[in-house]
Amino acid sequence: MIEAYELYKSKFCKICEELVTFGLKEAQNREREKTMFQSAVNKAKEADKVRGVAVINEFLSYKKKVLTELGQVSDARVIDAKISELQEELNTVWDTLMGYELQLAEQLEEVNKDFERTMSDLSGTFTETVQNYFTQCRELELMHHDKLTETALLIMEKVVKNELEEELPEDLRLLFVDKDTITNAVNTSHDLHNQRIDNKEDDIVTRVGNSKESYNARISEGRYRGTDIE
């Protein structure tokens, strides 16, 4: 029985180690995608800022020139004309900046869609693989349960016939009073193991899903402008 348990333990630990290795690798992949996304957002916002500042600086230079000229003329018609030109230039600057803002919003909207698709694909692949690992755990647990049940019943038979070569500890001997008692004990152990496997699977899958949704919500809330996603 001890050899069977050690074999079960060894195989179970191997599955868990593979799962942990896979999970760490996928976590790195998700973080890399987040970093690339944030970098793309920052670059787009910085490029928009540089363009906007250039337009504003050009307008300020023009404004300074016009104000200087206004200080040198007294003709009302010339002054009105210069002011009208300045207002038109201001309107042009406003339209240009709003155009840049619209382009930025459209660009970031596309970047966001690509990012969400990528994260959904990563999350889906992760969930599917994790579920496969836990399926292996359940299959291994079932095989161990069947083997344990078979062994327990054989021991039970020997106890009844007083043919057991080794003396059982008192707490174990109490389980071998009849077939129902030992079977119930083995089944209870099996159910508890399956419950822990199921709970851990649900915990991992839920946390990854919640993390993805939380990050996407933060992106939407920030609306790509004025709020950095860190």
Coordinates of C-alpha atoms in Angstrom, one line a residue:
M1 CA 0.0 0.0 0.0
I2 CA 2.9 2.3 0.8
E3 CA 4.5 1.7 -2.6
A4 CA 1.2 2.5 -4.3
Y5 CA 0.9 5.7 -2.4
E6 CA 4.4 6.8 -3.1
L7 CA 3.9 6.1 -6.8
Y8 CA 0.6 8.1 -6.7
K9 CA 2.4 10.9 -4.8
S10 CA 5.2 11.0 -7.3
K11 CA 3.0 11.2 -10.4
F12 CA 0.7 13.8 -8.7
C13 CA 3.6 16.0 -7.8
K14 CA 5.0 15.7 -11.3
I15 CA 1.7 17.0 -12.8
C16 CA 1.6 19.8 -10.2
E17 CA 5.2 20.8 -11.1
E18 CA 4.4 20.9 -14.8
L19 CA 1.3 23.0 -14.0
V20 CA 3.3 25.5 -12.0
T21 CA 5.9 25.8 -14.7
F22 CA 3.3 26.4 -17.3
G23 CA 1.5 28.9 -15.1
L24 CA 4.6 31.0 -14.5
K25 CA 5.4 31.0 -18.2
E26 CA 1.9 32.1 -19.1
A27 CA 2.0 34.8 -16.4
Q28 CA 5.2 36.2 -18.0
N29 CA 3.5 36.1 -21.4
R30 CA 0.5 38.1 -20.1
E31 CA 2.8 40.6 -18.4
R32 CA 4.8 41.0 -21.6
E33 CA 1.6 41.7 -23.5
K34 CA 0.6 44.3 -20.9
T35 CA 4.0 46.0 -21.2
M36 CA 3.8 46.1 -25.0
F37 CA 0.3 47.5 -24.9
Q38 CA 1.2 50.2 -22.4
S39 CA 4.3 51.1 -24.5
A40 CA 2.1 51.4 -27.6
V41 CA -0.3 53.6 -25.7
N42 CA 2.4 55.8 -24.3
K43 CA 4.1 56.2 -27.7
A44 CA 0.9 57.2 -29.4
K45 CA 0.1 59.7 -26.7
E46 CA 3.6 61.2 -26.8
A47 CA 3.5 61.5 -30.5
D48 CA 0.1 63.3 -30.3
K49 CA 1.5 65.6 -27.6
V50 CA 4.6 66.5 -29.7
R51 CA 2.4 67.3 -32.7
G52 CA 0.1 69.4 -30.6
V53 CA 2.9 71.3 -29.0
A54 CA 4.4 72.0 -32.3
V55 CA 1.1 73.5 -33.6
I56 CA 0.6 75.5 -30.5
N57 CA 4.2 76.9 -30.6
E58 CA 3.8 77.8 -34.2
F59 CA 0.5 79.7 -33.4
L60 CA 2.2 81.5 -30.4
S61 CA 5.0 82.7 -32.7
Y62 CA 2.4 83.9 -35.2
K63 CA 0.4 85.5 -32.4
K64 CA 3.5 87.3 -31.1
K65 CA 4.2 88.6 -34.7
V66 CA 0.7 89.9 -35.1
L67 CA 0.6 91.6 -31.8
T68 CA 3.9 93.3 -32.6
E69 CA 2.4 94.5 -35.9
L70 CA -0.7 95.7 -34.2
G71 CA 1.4 97.8 -31.9
Q72 CA 2.9 99.6 -34.9
V73 CA -0.4 100.5 -36.7
S74 CA -3.2 102.9 -35.8
D75 CA -5.6 102.3 -38.8
A76 CA -8.7 100.7 -37.4
R77 CA -9.4 98.7 -40.6
V78 CA -5.9 97.2 -40.5
I79 CA -6.3 96.4 -36.8
D80 CA -9.6 94.7 -37.4
A81 CA -8.1 92.7 -40.3
K82 CA -5.2 91.6 -38.3
I83 CA -7.5 90.5 -35.4
S84 CA -9.7 88.6 -37.9
E85 CA -6.6 86.8 -39.3
L86 CA -5.5 85.9 -35.7
Q87 CA -9.0 84.5 -34.9
E88 CA -9.0 82.5 -38.1
E89 CA -5.6 81.1 -37.3
L90 CA -6.8 80.2 -33.8
N91 CA -9.8 78.4 -35.2
T92 CA -7.5 76.5 -37.5
V93 CA -5.3 75.5 -34.6
W94 CA -8.4 74.3 -32.7
D95 CA -9.6 72.2 -35.6
T96 CA -6.1 70.8 -36.1
L97 CA -5.8 69.8 -32.4
M98 CA -9.2 68.3 -32.4
G99 CA -8.3 66.3 -35.5
Y100 CA -5.2 65.0 -33.8
E101 CA -7.3 64.1 -30.7
L102 CA -9.7 62.1 -32.9
Q103 CA -6.9 60.3 -34.7
L104 CA -5.4 59.4 -31.3
A105 CA -8.7 58.0 -30.0
E106 CA -9.2 55.9 -33.1
Q107 CA -5.7 54.6 -33.0
L108 CA -5.9 53.7 -29.4
E109 CA -9.3 52.1 -29.9
E110 CA -7.7 49.8 -32.4
V111 CA -4.7 49.1 -30.1
N112 CA -7.2 48.3 -27.3
K113 CA -9.2 45.8 -29.5
D114 CA -6.0 44.0 -30.5
F115 CA -4.9 43.8 -26.9
E116 CA -8.2 42.5 -25.7
R117 CA -8.2 39.8 -28.4
T118 CA -4.7 38.8 -27.5
M119 CA -5.5 38.6 -23.8
S120 CA -8.6 36.6 -24.5
D121 CA -6.6 34.2 -26.5
L122 CA -4.0 33.8 -23.8
S123 CA -6.6 33.4 -21.1
G124 CA -8.5 30.8 -23.2
T125 CA -5.4 28.8 -23.9
F126 CA -4.4 29.0 -20.2
T127 CA -7.8 27.9 -19.0
E128 CA -7.9 25.0 -21.4
T129 CA -4.5 23.8 -20.5
V130 CA -5.1 24.2 -16.7
Q131 CA -8.3 22.2 -17.0
N132 CA -6.4 19.5 -18.8
Y133 CA -3.8 19.3 -16.0
F134 CA -6.6 19.0 -13.4
T135 CA -8.3 16.3 -15.5
Q136 CA -5.1 14.4 -15.2
C137 CA -5.1 14.9 -11.5
R138 CA -8.6 13.6 -11.2
E139 CA -7.8 10.6 -13.4
L140 CA -4.8 9.8 -11.2
E141 CA -6.8 10.2 -8.0
L142 CA -9.5 7.8 -9.4
M143 CA -6.8 5.2 -10.2
H144 CA -5.4 5.6 -6.8
H145 CA -8.8 5.3 -5.2
D146 CA -9.6 2.1 -7.1
K147 CA -6.2 0.7 -6.1
L148 CA -6.7 1.7 -2.5
T149 CA -10.2 0.2 -2.4
E150 CA -8.9 -3.0 -3.8
T151 CA -6.0 -3.2 -1.3
A152 CA -8.3 -2.2 1.6
L153 CA -10.7 -5.0 0.8
L154 CA -7.9 -7.5 0.6
I155 CA -6.6 -6.4 4.0
M156 CA -10.1 -6.6 5.3
E157 CA -10.4 -10.2 4.1
K158 CA -7.1 -11.1 5.8
V159 CA -8.2 -9.3 9.0
V160 CA -11.4 -11.3 9.1
K161 CA -9.5 -14.6 8.5
N162 CA -6.8 -13.5 11.0
E163 CA -4.2 -14.0 8.2
L164 CA -2.6 -10.5 8.4
E165 CA 1.1 -10.9 8.7
E166 CA 1.7 -7.4 10.2
E167 CA -0.1 -5.9 13.2
L168 CA -2.2 -2.8 12.2
P169 CA -2.1 0.4 14.3
E170 CA -5.2 0.7 16.5
D171 CA -6.7 3.6 14.6
L172 CA -6.5 1.6 11.3
R173 CA -7.8 -1.6 12.9
L174 CA -11.0 0.3 13.9
L175 CA -11.7 0.9 10.2
F176 CA -11.5 -2.7 9.3
V177 CA -14.4 -3.8 11.5
D178 CA -16.6 -4.5 8.4
K179 CA -16.6 -3.9 4.6
D180 CA -19.0 -0.9 4.8
T181 CA -16.8 1.0 7.3
I182 CA -13.6 0.7 5.3
T183 CA -15.3 1.4 2.0
N184 CA -16.9 4.5 3.4
A185 CA -13.6 5.7 4.8
V186 CA -11.9 5.2 1.4
N187 CA -14.7 6.9 -0.5
T188 CA -14.7 9.8 1.9
S189 CA -11.0 10.3 1.4
H190 CA -11.5 10.1 -2.4
D191 CA -14.3 12.7 -2.2
L192 CA -12.2 15.1 -0.1
H193 CA -9.3 14.8 -2.6
N194 CA -11.6 15.5 -5.5
Q195 CA -13.1 18.5 -3.8
R196 CA -9.6 20.0 -3.1
I197 CA -8.7 19.4 -6.8
D198 CA -11.9 21.0 -8.0
N199 CA -11.5 24.0 -5.7
K200 CA -8.0 24.7 -6.7
E201 CA -8.9 24.4 -10.4
D202 CA -11.8 26.9 -9.9
D203 CA -9.5 29.2 -7.9
I204 CA -6.9 29.4 -10.6
V205 CA -9.3 29.8 -13.6
T206 CA -11.3 32.4 -11.7
R207 CA -8.3 34.5 -10.7
V208 CA -7.0 34.6 -14.3
G209 CA -10.4 35.5 -15.7
N210 CA -11.0 38.2 -13.0
S211 CA -7.5 39.6 -13.6
K212 CA -8.2 40.0 -17.4
E213 CA -11.6 41.6 -16.8
S214 CA -10.2 44.0 -14.1
Y215 CA -7.4 45.1 -16.4
N216 CA -9.7 45.7 -19.3
A217 CA -12.0 47.6 -17.1
R218 CA -9.2 49.9 -16.0
I219 CA -8.3 50.5 -19.6
S220 CA -11.9 51.5 -20.5
E221 CA -12.1 53.7 -17.4
G222 CA -8.9 55.5 -18.3
R223 CA -10.1 56.0 -21.9
Y224 CA -6.5 56.1 -22.9
R225 CA -6.2 59.8 -22.1
G226 CA -5.1 61.3 -18.9
T227 CA -4.9 57.9 -17.1
D228 CA -1.9 55.6 -17.4
I229 CA -2.5 51.9 -16.9
E230 CA 0.4 50.8 -14.6

